Amino acid sequence: MTDQTIILKSVITCPRCGHTETEMMPTDSCQWFYECRSCKSVLKPKEGDCCVFCSYATVPCPPIQTGNSCCG
C-alpha cells in the first residue's frame, strides 16, 4: 500500500464574477456553502457534487481525493 499525498489547498472560482481565492479545505467535514469574497454570492454544490470544492475548485475535497465518499 502506498501513501497518498492529500492536497489541502484549492483555488475556488466564483461562477458569478470569476473571482478566485486559494482556500484551505476542511479534512473532517464537507463545505456546503462558500461566500465569494468579491461579489458576496453564496455558492452551493452543483447537483451530484458533495461540496463546493468538488464543484468550483481546482482540487476536490480530501475524502474524494482518497477515493472515499464525502460526508458519508
Tab-separated table of N, CA, C and O in Angstrom:
chain	number	residue	atom	x	y	z
A	1	MET	N	0.844	-1.184	0.000
A	1	MET	CA	0.000	0.000	0.000
A	1	MET	C	0.890	1.248	0.000
A	1	MET	O	1.843	1.342	0.742
A	2	THR	N	0.567	2.204	-0.843
A	2	THR	CA	1.374	3.419	-0.932
A	2	THR	C	0.662	4.566	-0.241
A	2	THR	O	-0.554	4.626	-0.179
A	3	ASP	N	1.455	5.475	0.299
A	3	ASP	CA	0.893	6.665	0.922
A	3	ASP	C	0.491	7.648	-0.166
A	3	ASP	O	1.252	7.898	-1.088
A	4	GLN	N	-0.690	8.183	-0.039
A	4	GLN	CA	-1.172	9.168	-0.995
A	4	GLN	C	-1.123	10.539	-0.334
A	4	GLN	O	-1.580	10.712	0.790
A	5	THR	N	-0.542	11.502	-1.029
A	5	THR	CA	-0.479	12.860	-0.510
A	5	THR	C	-1.813	13.547	-0.743
A	5	THR	O	-2.298	13.611	-1.868
A	6	ILE	N	-2.393	14.044	0.323
A	6	ILE	CA	-3.660	14.753	0.230
A	6	ILE	C	-3.358	16.243	0.105
A	6	ILE	O	-2.620	16.810	0.902
A	7	ILE	N	-3.948	16.872	-0.897
A	7	ILE	CA	-3.789	18.299	-1.117
A	7	ILE	C	-4.884	19.002	-0.327
A	7	ILE	O	-6.069	18.695	-0.485
A	8	LEU	N	-4.492	19.916	0.541
A	8	LEU	CA	-5.459	20.604	1.389
A	8	LEU	C	-5.809	22.008	0.917
A	8	LEU	O	-6.797	22.581	1.364
A	9	LYS	N	-5.028	22.565	0.005
A	9	LYS	CA	-5.335	23.896	-0.532
A	9	LYS	C	-5.894	23.742	-1.945
A	9	LYS	O	-5.430	22.914	-2.716
A	10	SER	N	-6.887	24.550	-2.246
A	10	SER	CA	-7.516	24.510	-3.556
A	10	SER	C	-7.917	25.927	-3.944
A	10	SER	O	-8.252	26.747	-3.084
A	11	VAL	N	-7.888	26.219	-5.223
A	11	VAL	CA	-8.298	27.536	-5.720
A	11	VAL	C	-9.756	27.436	-6.146
A	11	VAL	O	-10.099	26.697	-7.067
A	12	ILE	N	-10.603	28.158	-5.438
A	12	ILE	CA	-12.034	28.150	-5.731
A	12	ILE	C	-12.363	29.366	-6.600
A	12	ILE	O	-11.826	30.451	-6.385
A	13	THR	N	-13.197	29.157	-7.617
A	13	THR	CA	-13.564	30.214	-8.559
A	13	THR	C	-15.063	30.457	-8.498
A	13	THR	O	-15.857	29.526	-8.672
A	14	CYS	N	-15.438	31.696	-8.285
A	14	CYS	CA	-16.853	32.062	-8.253
A	14	CYS	C	-17.413	31.999	-9.673
A	14	CYS	O	-16.877	32.653	-10.583
A	15	PRO	N	-18.486	31.231	-9.889
A	15	PRO	CA	-19.056	31.152	-11.238
A	15	PRO	C	-19.797	32.423	-11.635
A	15	PRO	O	-20.051	32.637	-12.814
A	16	ARG	N	-20.103	33.262	-10.680
A	16	ARG	CA	-20.837	34.500	-10.984
A	16	ARG	C	-19.910	35.621	-11.458
A	16	ARG	O	-20.165	36.268	-12.463
A	17	CYS	N	-18.815	35.866	-10.697
A	17	CYS	CA	-17.957	37.008	-11.040
A	17	CYS	C	-16.557	36.602	-11.498
A	17	CYS	O	-15.794	37.431	-11.968
A	18	GLY	N	-16.198	35.321	-11.334
A	18	GLY	CA	-14.890	34.849	-11.783
A	18	GLY	C	-13.760	35.059	-10.783
A	18	GLY	O	-12.621	34.707	-11.054
A	19	HIS	N	-14.072	35.618	-9.616
A	19	HIS	CA	-13.043	35.834	-8.590
A	19	HIS	C	-12.476	34.492	-8.127
A	19	HIS	O	-13.202	33.530	-7.951
A	20	THR	N	-11.153	34.443	-7.939
A	20	THR	CA	-10.514	33.232	-7.439
A	20	THR	C	-9.881	33.500	-6.085
A	20	THR	O	-9.428	34.615	-5.809
A	21	GLU	N	-9.862	32.474	-5.264
A	21	GLU	CA	-9.295	32.578	-3.923
A	21	GLU	C	-8.723	31.215	-3.544
A	21	GLU	O	-9.359	30.188	-3.772
A	22	THR	N	-7.510	31.207	-3.000
A	22	THR	CA	-6.927	29.968	-2.502
A	22	THR	C	-7.425	29.745	-1.086
A	22	THR	O	-7.315	30.622	-0.233
A	23	GLU	N	-8.014	28.573	-0.862
A	23	GLU	CA	-8.609	28.258	0.434
A	23	GLU	C	-8.080	26.924	0.953
A	23	GLU	O	-7.730	26.042	0.172
A	24	MET	N	-8.075	26.784	2.265
A	24	MET	CA	-7.733	25.533	2.918
A	24	MET	C	-9.021	24.722	3.056
A	24	MET	O	-10.035	25.228	3.535
A	25	MET	N	-8.991	23.465	2.616
A	25	MET	CA	-10.179	22.624	2.697
A	25	MET	C	-10.247	21.924	4.048
A	25	MET	O	-9.221	21.497	4.578
A	26	PRO	N	-11.451	21.791	4.607
A	26	PRO	CA	-11.585	21.042	5.851
A	26	PRO	C	-11.337	19.561	5.595
A	26	PRO	O	-11.658	19.043	4.526
A	27	THR	N	-10.759	18.883	6.564
A	27	THR	CA	-10.498	17.451	6.411
A	27	THR	C	-11.537	16.606	7.132
A	27	THR	O	-11.626	15.414	6.900
A	28	ASP	N	-12.331	17.232	7.999
A	28	ASP	CA	-13.263	16.465	8.815
A	28	ASP	C	-14.734	16.757	8.523
A	28	ASP	O	-15.608	16.267	9.212
A	29	SER	N	-14.998	17.552	7.500
A	29	SER	CA	-16.385	17.854	7.141
A	29	SER	C	-16.445	18.387	5.721
A	29	SER	O	-15.444	18.800	5.160
A	30	CYS	N	-17.648	18.356	5.156
A	30	CYS	CA	-17.875	18.941	3.829
A	30	CYS	C	-18.172	20.424	3.992
A	30	CYS	O	-18.696	20.851	5.007
A	31	GLN	N	-17.833	21.179	2.976
A	31	GLN	CA	-18.196	22.595	2.987
A	31	GLN	C	-19.293	22.785	1.952
A	31	GLN	O	-19.042	22.762	0.753
A	32	TRP	N	-20.512	22.967	2.433
A	32	TRP	CA	-21.665	23.074	1.546
A	32	TRP	C	-21.927	24.481	1.069
A	32	TRP	O	-22.633	24.672	0.080
A	33	PHE	N	-21.400	25.476	1.770
A	33	PHE	CA	-21.604	26.860	1.374
A	33	PHE	C	-20.270	27.590	1.373
A	33	PHE	O	-19.388	27.291	2.170
A	34	TYR	N	-20.142	28.549	0.466
A	34	TYR	CA	-18.939	29.382	0.400
A	34	TYR	C	-19.368	30.752	-0.088
A	34	TYR	O	-20.028	30.868	-1.122
A	35	GLU	N	-18.992	31.802	0.636
A	35	GLU	CA	-19.318	33.158	0.214
A	35	GLU	C	-18.146	33.758	-0.536
A	35	GLU	O	-17.041	33.846	-0.006
A	36	CYS	N	-18.397	34.172	-1.785
A	36	CYS	CA	-17.367	34.813	-2.600
A	36	CYS	C	-16.926	36.105	-1.927
A	36	CYS	O	-17.763	36.928	-1.528
A	37	ARG	N	-15.645	36.291	-1.802
A	37	ARG	CA	-15.123	37.490	-1.144
A	37	ARG	C	-15.278	38.739	-2.011
A	37	ARG	O	-15.172	39.844	-1.503
A	38	SER	N	-15.537	38.554	-3.292
A	38	SER	CA	-15.674	39.699	-4.190
A	38	SER	C	-17.134	40.148	-4.331
A	38	SER	O	-17.480	41.261	-3.979
A	39	CYS	N	-17.999	39.258	-4.827
A	39	CYS	CA	-19.384	39.654	-5.109
A	39	CYS	C	-20.367	39.229	-4.020
A	39	CYS	O	-21.552	39.545	-4.101
A	40	LYS	N	-19.874	38.499	-3.011
A	40	LYS	CA	-20.680	38.045	-1.868
A	40	LYS	C	-21.745	37.013	-2.216
A	40	LYS	O	-22.624	36.721	-1.412
A	41	SER	N	-21.681	36.431	-3.427
A	41	SER	CA	-22.598	35.339	-3.763
A	41	SER	C	-22.298	34.143	-2.869
A	41	SER	O	-21.132	33.875	-2.559
A	42	VAL	N	-23.337	33.432	-2.475
A	42	VAL	CA	-23.151	32.215	-1.683
A	42	VAL	C	-23.210	31.024	-2.633
A	42	VAL	O	-24.239	30.774	-3.275
A	43	LEU	N	-22.089	30.327	-2.736
A	43	LEU	CA	-22.007	29.168	-3.609
A	43	LEU	C	-22.502	27.933	-2.876
A	43	LEU	O	-22.257	27.769	-1.684
A	44	LYS	N	-23.182	27.070	-3.603
A	44	LYS	CA	-23.640	25.777	-3.109
A	44	LYS	C	-23.152	24.725	-4.100
A	44	LYS	O	-22.941	25.033	-5.277
A	45	PRO	N	-22.981	23.477	-3.671
A	45	PRO	CA	-22.504	22.447	-4.602
A	45	PRO	C	-23.459	22.257	-5.775
A	45	PRO	O	-24.679	22.402	-5.636
A	46	LYS	N	-22.883	21.927	-6.927
A	46	LYS	CA	-23.704	21.564	-8.082
A	46	LYS	C	-24.368	20.229	-7.791
A	46	LYS	O	-23.867	19.431	-6.990
A	47	GLU	N	-25.476	19.965	-8.459
A	47	GLU	CA	-26.173	18.694	-8.272
A	47	GLU	C	-25.229	17.526	-8.570
A	47	GLU	O	-24.533	17.521	-9.581
A	48	GLY	N	-25.169	16.592	-7.649
A	48	GLY	CA	-24.298	15.430	-7.811
A	48	GLY	C	-22.936	15.581	-7.150
A	48	GLY	O	-22.208	14.611	-7.007
A	49	ASP	N	-22.569	16.798	-6.767
A	49	ASP	CA	-21.297	17.032	-6.070
A	49	ASP	C	-21.551	17.089	-4.569
A	49	ASP	O	-22.624	17.488	-4.116
A	50	CYS	N	-20.529	16.726	-3.803
A	50	CYS	CA	-20.699	16.667	-2.352
A	50	CYS	C	-20.404	17.984	-1.657
A	50	CYS	O	-20.865	18.202	-0.540
A	51	CYS	N	-19.640	18.880	-2.288
A	51	CYS	CA	-19.268	20.122	-1.609
A	51	CYS	C	-18.863	21.176	-2.641
A	51	CYS	O	-18.717	20.883	-3.824
A	52	VAL	N	-18.654	22.398	-2.172
A	52	VAL	CA	-18.313	23.495	-3.083
A	52	VAL	C	-16.936	23.298	-3.717
A	52	VAL	O	-16.708	23.741	-4.845
A	53	PHE	N	-16.018	22.616	-3.022
A	53	PHE	CA	-14.696	22.386	-3.605
A	53	PHE	C	-14.781	21.432	-4.790
A	53	PHE	O	-14.095	21.616	-5.792
A	54	CYS	N	-15.636	20.421	-4.689
A	54	CYS	CA	-15.797	19.490	-5.814
A	54	CYS	C	-16.475	20.165	-7.005
A	54	CYS	O	-16.277	19.763	-8.140
A	55	SER	N	-17.259	21.198	-6.747
A	55	SER	CA	-17.970	21.897	-7.825
A	55	SER	C	-17.178	23.034	-8.456
A	55	SER	O	-17.237	23.228	-9.667
A	56	TYR	N	-16.443	23.806	-7.655
A	56	TYR	CA	-15.884	25.069	-8.162
A	56	TYR	C	-14.388	25.248	-7.963
A	56	TYR	O	-13.868	26.327	-8.252
A	57	ALA	N	-13.688	24.244	-7.472
A	57	ALA	CA	-12.274	24.437	-7.152
A	57	ALA	C	-11.367	23.560	-8.009
A	57	ALA	O	-11.823	22.653	-8.700
A	58	THR	N	-10.078	23.843	-7.941
A	58	THR	CA	-9.094	23.135	-8.761
A	58	THR	C	-8.775	21.748	-8.228
A	58	THR	O	-8.302	20.898	-8.973
A	59	VAL	N	-9.025	21.521	-6.935
A	59	VAL	CA	-8.738	20.231	-6.311
A	59	VAL	C	-9.989	19.782	-5.568
A	59	VAL	O	-10.569	20.565	-4.816
A	60	PRO	N	-10.437	18.530	-5.745
A	60	PRO	CA	-11.598	18.056	-4.997
A	60	PRO	C	-11.282	17.897	-3.513
A	60	PRO	O	-10.113	17.852	-3.120
A	61	CYS	N	-12.309	17.762	-2.706
A	61	CYS	CA	-12.141	17.655	-1.256
A	61	CYS	C	-11.321	16.418	-0.868
A	61	CYS	O	-11.228	15.464	-1.642
A	62	PRO	N	-10.703	16.435	0.317
A	62	PRO	CA	-9.846	15.323	0.751
A	62	PRO	C	-10.480	13.934	0.681
A	62	PRO	O	-9.826	12.999	0.194
A	63	PRO	N	-11.742	13.724	1.120
A	63	PRO	CA	-12.296	12.364	1.005
A	63	PRO	C	-12.374	11.876	-0.445
A	63	PRO	O	-12.089	10.703	-0.723
A	64	ILE	N	-12.721	12.737	-1.366
A	64	ILE	CA	-12.796	12.349	-2.777
A	64	ILE	C	-11.405	12.051	-3.313
A	64	ILE	O	-11.208	11.113	-4.095
A	65	GLN	N	-10.394	12.814	-2.883
A	65	GLN	CA	-9.021	12.558	-3.313
A	65	GLN	C	-8.550	11.157	-2.929
A	65	GLN	O	-7.768	10.542	-3.646
A	66	THR	N	-9.032	10.644	-1.791
A	66	THR	CA	-8.605	9.322	-1.332
A	66	THR	C	-9.500	8.212	-1.850
A	66	THR	O	-9.302	7.046	-1.506
A	67	GLY	N	-10.511	8.554	-2.647
A	67	GLY	CA	-11.389	7.537	-3.212
A	67	GLY	C	-12.537	7.160	-2.320
A	67	GLY	O	-13.221	6.164	-2.563
A	68	ASN	N	-12.774	7.924	-1.279
A	68	ASN	CA	-13.897	7.667	-0.378
A	68	ASN	C	-15.061	8.568	-0.730
A	68	ASN	O	-14.921	9.516	-1.475
A	69	SER	N	-16.205	8.255	-0.161
A	69	SER	CA	-17.331	9.153	-0.354
A	69	SER	C	-17.205	10.299	0.638
A	69	SER	O	-16.720	10.122	1.741
A	70	CYS	N	-17.648	11.455	0.225
A	70	CYS	CA	-17.557	12.631	1.074
A	70	CYS	C	-18.762	12.659	2.010
A	70	CYS	O	-19.882	12.441	1.569
A	71	CYS	N	-18.493	12.921	3.270
A	71	CYS	CA	-19.561	13.073	4.281
A	71	CYS	C	-20.462	11.857	4.363
A	71	CYS	O	-21.639	11.966	4.636
A	72	GLY	N	-19.935	10.708	4.081
A	72	GLY	CA	-20.794	9.530	4.076
A	72	GLY	C	-20.757	8.725	5.272
A	72	GLY	O	-20.366	8.635	6.274
